[in-house]
mmCIF file of C-alpha atoms in Angstrom:
data_model
loop_
_atom_site.group_PDB
_atom_site.id
_atom_site.type_symbol
_atom_site.label_atom_id
_atom_site.label_comp_id
_atom_site.label_asym_id
_atom_site.label_seq_id
_atom_site.Cartn_x
_atom_site.Cartn_y
_atom_site.Cartn_z
ATOM 1 C CA MET A 1 44.104 -38.411 -41.198
ATOM 2 C CA LEU A 2 42.416 -40.505 -38.740
ATOM 3 C CA LEU A 3 45.111 -39.396 -36.427
ATOM 4 C CA HIS A 4 45.080 -36.521 -37.415
ATOM 5 C CA LEU A 5 41.342 -36.003 -36.469
ATOM 6 C CA ALA A 6 41.988 -37.654 -33.465
ATOM 7 C CA VAL A 7 44.652 -35.384 -32.453
ATOM 8 C CA ALA A 8 42.396 -32.452 -33.305
ATOM 9 C CA ARG A 9 39.705 -33.386 -31.406
ATOM 10 C CA THR A 10 42.108 -33.521 -27.951
ATOM 11 C CA LEU A 11 42.943 -29.650 -28.399
ATOM 12 C CA TYR A 12 40.795 -27.556 -31.178
ATOM 13 C CA ASN A 13 43.498 -24.718 -29.885
ATOM 14 C CA GLY A 14 41.924 -22.227 -31.952
ATOM 15 C CA ASP A 15 38.650 -22.712 -29.848
ATOM 16 C CA THR A 16 40.586 -21.059 -26.805
ATOM 17 C CA ILE A 17 41.480 -17.769 -28.917
ATOM 18 C CA PHE A 18 37.924 -17.777 -30.285
ATOM 19 C CA TYR A 19 36.439 -17.862 -26.681
ATOM 20 C CA ALA A 20 39.164 -15.444 -25.040
ATOM 21 C CA VAL A 21 38.283 -13.084 -27.846
ATOM 22 C CA SER A 22 34.450 -13.291 -27.467
ATOM 23 C CA PHE A 23 34.655 -13.009 -24.014
ATOM 24 C CA ILE A 24 36.560 -9.999 -23.761
ATOM 25 C CA LEU A 25 34.353 -8.441 -26.751
ATOM 26 C CA LEU A 26 31.195 -9.729 -24.844
ATOM 27 C CA MET A 27 32.708 -7.731 -21.850
ATOM 28 C CA TRP A 28 32.996 -4.379 -23.833
ATOM 29 C CA ILE A 29 29.786 -4.757 -25.179
ATOM 30 C CA VAL A 30 28.143 -5.467 -21.830
ATOM 31 C CA LYS A 31 29.763 -2.378 -20.941
ATOM 32 C CA VAL A 32 29.051 -0.072 -23.030
ATOM 33 C CA LEU A 33 25.352 -1.680 -23.752
ATOM 34 C CA ALA A 34 24.337 -2.332 -19.842
ATOM 35 C CA TRP A 35 26.979 -1.728 -16.943
ATOM 36 C CA LYS A 36 28.169 1.671 -17.429
ATOM 37 C CA PRO A 37 24.270 3.001 -17.886
ATOM 38 C CA VAL A 38 22.518 1.018 -15.494
ATOM 39 C CA THR A 39 25.696 1.426 -12.788
ATOM 40 C CA LYS A 40 25.111 4.897 -13.322
ATOM 41 C CA MET A 41 21.795 5.029 -12.819
ATOM 42 C CA MET A 42 21.466 2.645 -9.682
ATOM 43 C CA GLN A 43 24.137 5.215 -8.609
ATOM 44 C CA ASP A 44 22.016 8.024 -9.171
ATOM 45 C CA ARG A 45 19.051 6.474 -7.456
ATOM 46 C CA SER A 46 20.822 5.853 -4.600
ATOM 47 C CA ASP A 47 22.232 9.309 -4.203
ATOM 48 C CA LYS A 48 18.309 10.416 -5.268
ATOM 49 C CA ILE A 49 17.050 8.494 -2.302
ATOM 50 C CA SER A 50 19.655 9.348 0.427
ATOM 51 C CA ASP A 51 19.057 13.189 -0.894
ATOM 52 C CA ASP A 52 14.855 12.433 -0.882
ATOM 53 C CA ILE A 53 15.444 10.844 3.086
ATOM 54 C CA ASP A 54 17.826 13.867 4.311
ATOM 55 C CA ASN A 55 14.901 16.218 2.559
ATOM 56 C CA ALA A 56 12.293 14.250 4.518
ATOM 57 C CA GLU A 57 13.925 14.803 7.211
ATOM 58 C CA LYS A 58 14.394 18.293 6.846
ATOM 59 C CA SER A 59 10.800 18.645 5.813
ATOM 60 C CA ARG A 60 9.676 17.120 9.020
ATOM 61 C CA LYS A 61 11.630 19.251 11.316
ATOM 62 C CA ASP A 62 10.399 21.657 9.568
ATOM 63 C CA ALA A 63 7.073 20.824 10.235
ATOM 64 C CA ALA A 64 7.470 20.566 13.608
ATOM 65 C CA ALA A 65 8.804 23.824 14.270
ATOM 66 C CA MET A 66 6.243 25.570 11.967
ATOM 67 C CA ALA A 67 3.394 23.758 14.353
ATOM 68 C CA GLU A 68 5.388 24.392 17.078
ATOM 69 C CA GLU A 69 5.421 28.260 15.909
ATOM 70 C CA ARG A 70 1.499 27.820 15.344
ATOM 71 C CA LYS A 71 1.024 26.552 18.800
ATOM 72 C CA ALA A 72 2.656 28.999 20.164
ATOM 73 C CA ALA A 73 0.869 32.233 18.252
ATOM 74 C CA LEU A 74 -2.327 30.216 19.103
ATOM 75 C CA ALA A 75 -1.507 30.481 22.748
ATOM 76 C CA GLY A 76 -0.613 34.186 22.096
ATOM 77 C CA SER A 77 -3.807 34.797 19.900
ATOM 78 C CA ARG A 78 -6.280 33.217 23.119
ATOM 79 C CA VAL A 79 -4.306 35.421 25.401
ATOM 80 C CA GLU A 80 -4.766 38.390 23.273
ATOM 81 C CA ALA A 81 -8.605 37.662 22.678
ATOM 82 C CA GLN A 82 -8.871 37.227 26.402
ATOM 83 C CA THR A 83 -7.559 40.705 27.013
ATOM 84 C CA ILE A 84 -9.697 42.027 24.152
ATOM 85 C CA VAL A 85 -12.775 40.781 25.916
ATOM 86 C CA LYS A 86 -11.683 41.852 29.402
ATOM 87 C CA ASP A 87 -10.958 44.913 27.942
ATOM 88 C CA ALA A 88 -14.133 45.543 26.065
ATOM 89 C CA LYS A 89 -16.087 44.588 29.353
ATOM 90 C CA GLU A 90 -13.999 46.886 30.977
ATOM 91 C CA ASN A 91 -14.436 49.779 28.772
ATOM 92 C CA GLY A 92 -17.977 48.794 28.421
ATOM 93 C CA GLN A 93 -18.552 48.939 32.295
ATOM 94 C CA GLN A 94 -17.254 52.208 32.410
ATOM 95 C CA GLN A 95 -19.061 53.629 29.554
ATOM 96 C CA ARG A 96 -21.985 52.500 31.274
ATOM 97 C CA GLU A 97 -21.387 54.078 34.256
ATOM 98 C CA GLN A 98 -20.425 56.822 32.740
ATOM 99 C CA ILE A 99 -23.561 57.326 30.689
ATOM 100 C CA VAL A 100 -25.684 56.411 33.963
ATOM 101 C CA THR A 101 -23.899 59.174 35.618
ATOM 102 C CA GLN A 102 -23.897 61.766 32.352
ATOM 103 C CA ALA A 103 -27.522 61.162 32.637
ATOM 104 C CA GLN A 104 -28.022 60.950 36.328
ATOM 105 C CA THR A 105 -25.906 64.597 36.255
ATOM 106 C CA ASP A 106 -28.337 65.507 33.009
ATOM 107 C CA ALA A 107 -31.497 64.668 34.127
ATOM 108 C CA GLN A 108 -30.548 66.726 37.906
ATOM 109 C CA SER A 109 -29.919 69.883 36.215
ATOM 110 C CA LEU A 110 -32.763 69.204 34.084
ATOM 111 C CA LYS A 111 -34.834 68.912 37.483
ATOM 112 C CA ASP A 112 -33.239 71.678 39.221
ATOM 113 C CA LYS A 113 -33.619 74.203 36.421
ATOM 114 C CA ALA A 114 -37.150 73.377 35.892
ATOM 115 C CA GLN A 115 -38.353 73.837 39.679
ATOM 116 C CA LYS A 116 -35.834 77.227 39.093
ATOM 117 C CA ASP A 117 -37.959 78.125 36.406
ATOM 118 C CA ILE A 118 -40.918 77.113 38.089
ATOM 119 C CA ALA A 119 -40.364 79.163 41.031
ATOM 120 C CA GLN A 120 -39.552 81.838 38.771
ATOM 121 C CA GLU A 121 -42.626 81.565 36.834
ATOM 122 C CA ARG A 122 -44.764 81.522 40.159
ATOM 123 C CA GLU A 123 -42.817 84.184 41.378
ATOM 124 C CA ASP A 124 -43.452 86.534 37.854
ATOM 125 C CA ALA A 125 -47.122 85.339 38.045
ATOM 126 C CA LEU A 126 -47.428 86.703 41.518
ATOM 127 C CA ALA A 127 -45.737 89.628 40.646
ATOM 128 C CA SER A 128 -47.547 90.595 38.210
ATOM 129 C CA ALA A 129 -50.961 89.897 39.527
ATOM 130 C CA ARG A 130 -50.134 91.871 42.456
ATOM 131 C CA ASN A 131 -49.594 94.769 40.024
ATOM 132 C CA ASP A 132 -52.853 93.738 38.498
ATOM 133 C CA VAL A 133 -54.610 93.856 42.071
ATOM 134 C CA ALA A 134 -52.987 97.199 42.928
ATOM 135 C CA ASP A 135 -54.165 98.329 39.758
ATOM 136 C CA LEU A 136 -57.626 97.145 40.302
ATOM 137 C CA SER A 137 -58.104 98.252 43.671
ATOM 138 C CA VAL A 138 -56.561 101.537 42.619
ATOM 139 C CA GLU A 139 -59.255 101.849 39.764
ATOM 140 C CA ILE A 140 -62.069 100.049 42.162
ATOM 141 C CA ALA A 141 -61.350 102.991 44.599
ATOM 142 C CA SER A 142 -61.344 105.508 42.264
ATOM 143 C CA LYS A 143 -64.768 104.672 40.553
ATOM 144 C CA LEU A 144 -65.946 104.490 44.260
ATOM 145 C CA LEU A 145 -64.392 107.516 45.399
ATOM 146 C CA GLN A 146 -66.767 109.326 42.071
ATOM 147 C CA ARG A 147 -69.855 108.024 43.769
ATOM 148 C CA GLU A 148 -71.314 109.846 46.443
ATOM 149 C CA LEU A 149 -69.726 109.061 49.996
ATOM 150 C CA LYS A 150 -71.806 108.264 53.111
ATOM 151 C CA ALA A 151 -69.840 108.374 56.415
ATOM 152 C CA ASP A 152 -70.596 104.745 56.991
ATOM 153 C CA ASP A 153 -69.669 103.378 53.800
ATOM 154 C CA GLN A 154 -66.456 106.028 54.158
ATOM 155 C CA LYS A 155 -65.593 104.484 57.153
ATOM 156 C CA ALA A 156 -66.053 100.805 56.466
ATOM 157 C CA LEU A 157 -63.675 101.685 52.968
ATOM 158 C CA ILE A 158 -61.108 103.181 55.045
ATOM 159 C CA ASP A 159 -60.972 99.796 57.109
ATOM 160 C CA SER A 160 -61.374 97.682 54.628
ATOM 161 C CA TYR A 161 -58.742 99.537 52.815
ATOM 162 C CA ILE A 162 -56.251 99.744 56.202
ATOM 163 C CA GLU A 163 -56.810 96.100 56.327
ATOM 164 C CA GLY A 164 -56.042 95.605 52.990
ATOM 165 C CA LEU A 165 -52.846 97.574 53.468
ATOM 166 C CA GLY A 166 -51.841 95.510 56.220
ATOM 167 C CA GLU A 167 -52.439 92.268 55.017
ATOM 168 C CA GLN A 168 -50.480 93.523 51.513
ATOM 169 C CA HIS A 169 -47.542 94.446 53.924
ATOM 170 C CA GLU A 170 -47.800 91.208 55.916
ATOM 171 C CA SER A 171 -47.849 88.921 52.726
ATOM 172 C CA MET B 1 25.667 -37.365 -29.541
ATOM 173 C CA GLY B 2 26.527 -34.150 -28.414
ATOM 174 C CA ASN B 3 29.999 -35.071 -27.631
ATOM 175 C CA GLY B 4 30.721 -37.525 -29.945
ATOM 176 C CA THR B 5 32.440 -36.877 -32.799
ATOM 177 C CA VAL B 6 33.058 -32.811 -33.800
ATOM 178 C CA ALA B 7 34.380 -31.115 -37.384
ATOM 179 C CA THR B 8 36.999 -29.523 -37.252
ATOM 180 C CA PHE B 9 38.979 -27.399 -39.617
ATOM 181 C CA GLN B 10 42.185 -25.792 -40.129
ATOM 182 C CA LEU B 11 42.928 -21.946 -40.042
ATOM 183 C CA PHE B 12 46.385 -20.130 -39.286
ATOM 184 C CA GLY B 13 47.981 -23.044 -38.227
ATOM 185 C CA LEU B 14 45.129 -23.430 -35.773
ATOM 186 C CA THR B 15 42.836 -25.807 -35.170
ATOM 187 C CA PHE B 16 38.773 -24.828 -34.741
ATOM 188 C CA SER B 17 35.888 -27.063 -33.722
ATOM 189 C CA VAL B 18 32.692 -26.329 -35.410
ATOM 190 C CA ALA B 19 30.424 -26.700 -32.513
ATOM 191 C CA ASN B 20 32.696 -24.801 -30.233
ATOM 192 C CA LEU B 21 32.138 -21.788 -32.849
ATOM 193 C CA VAL B 22 28.692 -22.154 -33.408
ATOM 194 C CA SER B 23 27.432 -22.737 -30.062
ATOM 195 C CA GLY B 24 30.195 -19.806 -28.509
ATOM 196 C CA ALA B 25 28.702 -17.235 -31.328
ATOM 197 C CA ILE B 26 25.153 -18.185 -30.452
ATOM 198 C CA VAL B 27 25.866 -17.887 -26.360
ATOM 199 C CA PHE B 28 27.792 -14.134 -27.430
ATOM 200 C CA LEU B 29 24.151 -12.894 -29.397
ATOM 201 C CA LEU B 30 21.938 -14.237 -26.830
ATOM 202 C CA ALA B 31 23.858 -12.203 -24.225
ATOM 203 C CA VAL B 32 24.247 -9.134 -26.368
ATOM 204 C CA ILE B 33 20.371 -9.724 -27.344
ATOM 205 C CA PHE B 34 19.929 -10.015 -23.321
ATOM 206 C CA VAL B 35 21.685 -7.354 -22.365
ATOM 207 C CA PHE B 36 20.824 -4.982 -25.272
ATOM 208 C CA ALA B 37 16.716 -5.817 -24.611
ATOM 209 C CA THR B 38 16.623 -5.140 -20.525
ATOM 210 C CA THR B 39 18.585 -1.794 -21.263
ATOM 211 C CA ARG B 40 16.673 0.011 -24.134
ATOM 212 C CA HIS B 41 14.529 2.211 -21.626
ATOM 213 C CA ILE B 42 16.763 2.769 -18.515
ATOM 214 C CA THR B 43 14.706 5.155 -15.749
ATOM 215 C CA MET B 44 14.765 5.883 -12.235
ATOM 216 C CA ARG B 45 11.957 3.953 -11.880
ATOM 217 C CA PRO B 46 12.882 0.462 -12.999
ATOM 218 C CA SER B 47 10.512 -1.223 -15.725
ATOM 219 C CA LYS B 48 10.584 -5.109 -16.072
ATOM 220 C CA GLY B 49 13.952 -5.470 -18.526
ATOM 221 C CA GLN B 50 15.847 -3.021 -16.269
ATOM 222 C CA ASN B 51 15.194 -4.931 -12.632
ATOM 223 C CA VAL B 52 16.072 -8.225 -14.169
ATOM 224 C CA ILE B 53 19.502 -6.509 -15.249
ATOM 225 C CA GLU B 54 19.806 -4.807 -12.085
ATOM 226 C CA TRP B 55 19.079 -7.540 -9.785
ATOM 227 C CA LEU B 56 21.769 -9.504 -11.569
ATOM 228 C CA MET B 57 23.587 -7.003 -11.268
ATOM 229 C CA ASP B 58 23.514 -6.652 -7.722
ATOM 230 C CA PHE B 59 23.651 -10.565 -7.732
ATOM 231 C CA THR B 60 26.845 -10.921 -9.046
ATOM 232 C CA ASN B 61 27.830 -7.485 -6.597
ATOM 233 C CA GLY B 62 27.039 -9.310 -4.141
ATOM 234 C CA VAL B 63 29.146 -12.662 -4.605
ATOM 235 C CA LEU B 64 32.075 -10.218 -5.386
ATOM 236 C CA LYS B 65 31.499 -8.111 -2.333
ATOM 237 C CA GLY B 66 31.851 -11.473 -0.394
ATOM 238 C CA ASN B 67 35.569 -12.252 -1.742
ATOM 239 C CA LEU B 68 36.747 -8.972 -2.921
ATOM 240 C CA PRO B 69 38.453 -6.341 -0.797
ATOM 241 C CA ALA B 70 35.838 -3.534 -0.256
ATOM 242 C CA ASN B 71 37.668 -0.776 -2.113
ATOM 243 C CA GLU B 72 38.322 -3.165 -4.957
ATOM 244 C CA VAL B 73 34.334 -4.141 -5.968
ATOM 245 C CA ARG B 74 33.891 -1.482 -8.274
ATOM 246 C CA GLY B 75 36.668 -2.715 -10.483
ATOM 247 C CA TYR B 76 35.737 -6.183 -10.829
ATOM 248 C CA GLY B 77 31.659 -5.683 -11.095
ATOM 249 C CA LEU B 78 32.077 -5.572 -14.908
ATOM 250 C CA TRP B 79 33.845 -8.805 -15.507
ATOM 251 C CA GLY B 80 32.048 -11.333 -12.531
ATOM 252 C CA PHE B 81 28.534 -9.527 -14.224
ATOM 253 C CA THR B 82 29.687 -10.706 -17.844
ATOM 254 C CA LEU B 83 31.184 -14.248 -16.509
ATOM 255 C CA PHE B 84 28.370 -14.918 -14.874
ATOM 256 C CA ILE B 85 25.701 -14.347 -18.075
ATOM 257 C CA PHE B 86 28.145 -16.061 -20.586
ATOM 258 C CA ILE B 87 28.466 -19.212 -18.454
ATOM 259 C CA PHE B 88 25.264 -19.459 -17.321
ATOM 260 C CA LEU B 89 23.910 -19.144 -21.351
ATOM 261 C CA SER B 90 26.680 -21.435 -21.562
ATOM 262 C CA ASN B 91 24.960 -23.773 -19.448
ATOM 263 C CA GLN B 92 21.359 -23.546 -20.817
ATOM 264 C CA LEU B 93 22.286 -23.698 -24.061
ATOM 265 C CA GLY B 94 22.636 -27.271 -24.533
ATOM 266 C CA LEU B 95 19.577 -28.288 -22.536
ATOM 267 C CA PHE B 96 16.996 -26.537 -24.677
ATOM 268 C CA PHE B 97 18.768 -26.619 -28.123
ATOM 269 C CA ASN B 98 21.090 -29.512 -29.432
ATOM 270 C CA LEU B 99 21.634 -29.957 -32.861
ATOM 271 C CA MET B 100 23.199 -32.019 -34.957
ATOM 272 C CA ILE B 101 23.905 -33.153 -38.314
ATOM 273 C CA ASN B 102 25.093 -36.320 -39.903
ATOM 274 C CA GLY B 103 26.099 -37.041 -36.148
ATOM 275 C CA LYS B 104 28.404 -34.195 -35.875
ATOM 276 C CA ALA B 105 27.168 -32.119 -32.950
ATOM 277 C CA ILE B 106 26.454 -28.416 -34.054
ATOM 278 C CA VAL B 107 24.891 -27.081 -31.309
ATOM 279 C CA ARG B 108 25.443 -27.615 -27.336
ATOM 280 C CA SER B 109 26.385 -26.311 -24.383
ATOM 281 C CA PRO B 110 29.856 -25.071 -24.873
ATOM 282 C CA THR B 111 30.878 -26.028 -21.012
ATOM 283 C CA SER B 112 30.319 -29.523 -21.769
ATOM 284 C CA ASP B 113 33.640 -29.231 -23.785
ATOM 285 C CA PRO B 114 36.730 -29.220 -21.532
ATOM 286 C CA VAL B 115 38.165 -27.324 -24.070
ATOM 287 C CA VAL B 116 36.072 -24.330 -23.579
ATOM 288 C CA THR B 117 36.157 -25.036 -19.613
ATOM 289 C CA MET B 118 39.900 -25.156 -19.298
ATOM 290 C CA THR B 119 39.629 -21.713 -21.474
ATOM 291 C CA LEU B 120 37.657 -19.740 -18.709
ATOM 292 C CA SER B 121 39.345 -20.991 -15.842
ATOM 293 C CA MET B 122 42.641 -20.219 -17.622
ATOM 294 C CA MET B 123 41.051 -16.703 -18.114
ATOM 295 C CA THR B 124 40.141 -16.194 -14.450
ATOM 296 C CA VAL B 125 43.717 -17.715 -13.539
ATOM 297 C CA ILE B 126 45.032 -14.903 -15.992
ATOM 298 C CA PHE B 127 43.441 -12.292 -14.723
ATOM 299 C CA ALA B 128 43.752 -13.186 -10.911
ATOM 300 C CA ASN B 129 47.672 -13.261 -11.502
ATOM 301 C CA TYR B 130 47.274 -10.003 -13.590
ATOM 302 C CA SER B 131 44.942 -8.309 -10.849
ATOM 303 C CA SER B 132 48.039 -9.319 -8.358
ATOM 304 C CA ILE B 133 50.460 -7.661 -10.266
ATOM 305 C CA ARG B 134 48.029 -4.345 -11.285
ATOM 306 C CA ARG B 135 47.785 -4.409 -7.144
ATOM 307 C CA TRP B 136 51.276 -4.984 -5.885
ATOM 308 C CA GLY B 137 53.713 -4.934 -8.522
ATOM 309 C CA THR B 138 55.708 -7.033 -10.036
ATOM 310 C CA LYS B 139 58.357 -7.646 -7.494
ATOM 311 C CA GLY B 140 55.279 -7.912 -4.901
ATOM 312 C CA TYR B 141 53.758 -10.209 -7.053
ATOM 313 C CA LEU B 142 56.935 -12.584 -7.591
ATOM 314 C CA THR B 143 57.584 -12.329 -3.733
ATOM 315 C CA SER B 144 53.871 -13.587 -2.902
ATOM 316 C CA PHE B 145 54.976 -16.603 -4.329
ATOM 317 C CA VAL B 146 57.658 -17.527 -1.530
ATOM 318 C CA LYS B 147 54.913 -16.584 1.092
ATOM 319 C CA PRO B 148 55.088 -17.289 4.076
ATOM 320 C CA LEU B 149 58.636 -18.541 3.542
ATOM 321 C CA TRP B 150 60.954 -19.826 0.129
ATOM 322 C CA PHE B 151 59.981 -23.111 0.424
ATOM 323 C CA PHE B 152 56.462 -22.914 -0.259
ATOM 324 C CA PHE B 153 57.079 -22.129 -3.723
ATOM 325 C CA PRO B 154 56.519 -25.340 -4.966
ATOM 326 C CA ILE B 155 53.192 -25.515 -2.833
ATOM 327 C CA ASN B 156 51.916 -21.713 -4.453
ATOM 328 C CA ILE B 157 52.778 -22.701 -8.127
ATOM 329 C CA PHE B 158 50.315 -26.130 -7.656
ATOM 330 C CA GLU B 159 47.919 -24.263 -5.930
ATOM 331 C CA GLU B 160 47.635 -22.063 -9.380
ATOM 332 C CA LEU B 161 47.512 -25.275 -10.951
ATOM 333 C CA SER B 162 44.877 -26.565 -9.209
ATOM 334 C CA SER B 163 43.137 -23.971 -9.257
ATOM 335 C CA PHE B 164 42.851 -23.862 -12.692
ATOM 336 C CA LEU B 165 42.067 -27.670 -12.763
ATOM 337 C CA THR B 166 39.238 -27.410 -10.432
ATOM 338 C CA LEU B 167 37.655 -24.361 -11.975
ATOM 339 C CA GLY B 168 37.823 -25.559 -15.525
ATOM 340 C CA LEU B 169 37.340 -29.391 -14.384
ATOM 341 C CA ARG B 170 33.991 -29.041 -12.071
ATOM 342 C CA ILE B 171 31.431 -27.264 -14.493
ATOM 343 C CA PHE B 172 32.685 -29.458 -17.310
ATOM 344 C CA GLY B 173 31.920 -33.188 -15.621
ATOM 345 C CA ILE B 174 28.491 -31.300 -14.571
ATOM 346 C CA ILE B 175 27.219 -30.012 -17.795
ATOM 347 C CA TYR B 176 28.984 -33.038 -19.584
ATOM 348 C CA SER B 177 27.011 -35.580 -17.271
ATOM 349 C CA GLY B 178 23.908 -33.749 -17.377
ATOM 350 C CA GLU B 179 23.781 -33.789 -21.609
ATOM 351 C CA VAL B 180 25.054 -37.112 -21.667
ATOM 352 C CA LEU B 181 22.014 -38.424 -19.778
ATOM 353 C CA LEU B 182 20.022 -36.353 -21.779
ATOM 354 C CA GLU B 183 21.197 -38.273 -24.486
ATOM 355 C CA MET B 184 20.635 -41.629 -22.811
ATOM 356 C CA ILE B 185 17.143 -41.041 -22.020
ATOM 357 C CA TRP B 186 16.613 -39.537 -25.647
ATOM 358 C CA GLN B 187 17.606 -43.253 -26.679
ATOM 359 C CA LEU B 188 15.846 -44.839 -24.063
ATOM 360 C CA ALA B 189 12.652 -42.978 -25.604
ATOM 361 C CA GLU B 190 13.580 -43.985 -29.377
ATOM 362 C CA SER B 191 14.171 -47.746 -28.255
ATOM 363 C CA HIS B 192 10.491 -48.762 -27.987
ATOM 364 C CA GLY B 193 7.967 -46.955 -29.851
ATOM 365 C CA ILE B 194 5.482 -44.682 -28.238
ATOM 366 C CA PHE B 195 5.257 -46.813 -24.923
ATOM 367 C CA THR B 196 9.227 -45.973 -23.908
ATOM 368 C CA MET B 197 8.396 -42.432 -25.417
ATOM 369 C CA ALA B 198 5.508 -41.972 -22.790
ATOM 370 C CA LEU B 199 7.624 -43.073 -20.400
ATOM 371 C CA SER B 200 10.593 -40.947 -20.780
ATOM 372 C CA LEU B 201 8.961 -37.624 -21.361
ATOM 373 C CA PRO B 202 8.449 -37.196 -17.596
ATOM 374 C CA ILE B 203 12.007 -38.093 -16.808
ATOM 375 C CA GLU B 204 13.525 -36.136 -19.538
ATOM 376 C CA MET B 205 11.432 -32.922 -17.969
ATOM 377 C CA ILE B 206 12.858 -33.635 -14.903
ATOM 378 C CA TRP B 207 16.044 -33.861 -15.593
ATOM 379 C CA GLN B 208 15.871 -30.895 -17.675
ATOM 380 C CA GLY B 209 14.728 -28.651 -15.140
ATOM 381 C CA PHE B 210 17.302 -30.388 -12.806
ATOM 382 C CA SER B 211 19.766 -29.824 -14.924
ATOM 383 C CA ALA B 212 18.844 -25.840 -15.511
ATOM 384 C CA PHE B 213 18.659 -25.679 -11.931
ATOM 385 C CA LEU B 214 22.519 -27.342 -11.397
ATOM 386 C CA GLY B 215 23.317 -24.996 -14.722
ATOM 387 C CA ALA B 216 22.689 -21.998 -12.323
ATOM 388 C CA ILE B 217 24.215 -23.158 -9.936
ATOM 389 C CA GLN B 218 27.253 -23.619 -11.720
ATOM 390 C CA ALA B 219 27.004 -20.154 -13.165
ATOM 391 C CA TYR B 220 27.205 -19.563 -9.668
ATOM 392 C CA VAL B 221 29.610 -21.548 -7.887
ATOM 393 C CA PHE B 222 32.280 -20.189 -11.172
ATOM 394 C CA ILE B 223 31.492 -16.612 -10.317
ATOM 395 C CA MET B 224 32.063 -17.252 -6.641
ATOM 396 C CA LEU B 225 35.091 -19.479 -6.864
ATOM 397 C CA SER B 226 36.864 -17.195 -9.659
ATOM 398 C CA SER B 227 36.649 -14.047 -7.423
ATOM 399 C CA VAL B 228 37.451 -16.130 -4.075
ATOM 400 C CA TYR B 229 40.386 -16.947 -6.519
ATOM 401 C CA VAL B 230 41.383 -13.252 -7.649
ATOM 402 C CA GLY B 231 40.169 -11.766 -4.393
ATOM 403 C CA ARG B 232 43.076 -14.246 -2.428
ATOM 404 C CA LYS B 233 45.145 -12.074 -4.672
ATOM 405 C CA LEU B 234 44.504 -9.056 -3.871
ATOM 406 C CA GLN B 235 44.493 -9.870 0.116
ATOM 407 C CA GLU B 236 47.434 -9.111 2.329
ATOM 408 C CA GLU B 237 48.971 -12.595 3.551
#
């Protein structure tokens, strides 16, 4: 019995099989529980990171392009704004000149017209006054003629009349 | 004493030791609990447990990467990882949990028993030879023993044997001696009452810490050498 124990103690060969089997079993359990899902997750993560890096690179390029575009647009709009302001100034200037010219022309024509009217008016007034004077003088003459005429008076009258005629003629 | 007497029994014409069966089962359970607990919620942003197991996987993959051909690493990751946690837990078990009933060890480090360590190294040797056959075919595998010249055959055979022995005996020696010393410190503590108890407590703690460190190092060395061994079988001579 003692010998049997001693022999057994030197080599418990069953343990070898036990450990081999349990190791293989453990390997299988680890594979199912941990190895497969964790490795898959690690792979997914590294894929995602690499994707993210690519995307970040792409976004950076896009952003740079957009910034460039915006810069160009800004420069364009500045030029445009300058043109607009310049145009507006020119337009304004032109319009002002036009308005002033127009006003001057208008004023001139109004003035001319007014002068013409005034002259006409004066002419008319003179003409009518002359007519009135003629009528009046005829009337006065007729009234005077109806009175008794003395020789001197008659003479003076004729003189004055003749004088008046001369003046009338002159004017 | 952890390696004194061991209760054995016979089954199917094979001899089993109670201590190794119980300890092996505990290590197995601890390993399963570890991988189970750390992989409950696998997310893109790793949480605590997932970080631990991912770090371990990266670590063992890194060891394999250094020794195996780059295109083969993928297929051996699981093997390296399982081997590492199994040997690591085996080394640490006896340091923190040593159980004896009637002077017979029940729980101890499985790796403090040469039978267990030789089993592990034998598995590595078999695995390496199997990998070689899978990689080169039976003919290529057999001719690899007579390379570079026919009279290298005995040297190649001897190399297999020496790998098998050194791999198993190294880890056995270190873990066994660690436990023996712990046992001796315990005996010192018991010998003269409270005074030696107080004296040996810090010594025990220091040695335990050192053994824990050694156990981790040995687990690393074991998978390192195993992968070197497998890698050599896979590489073109």
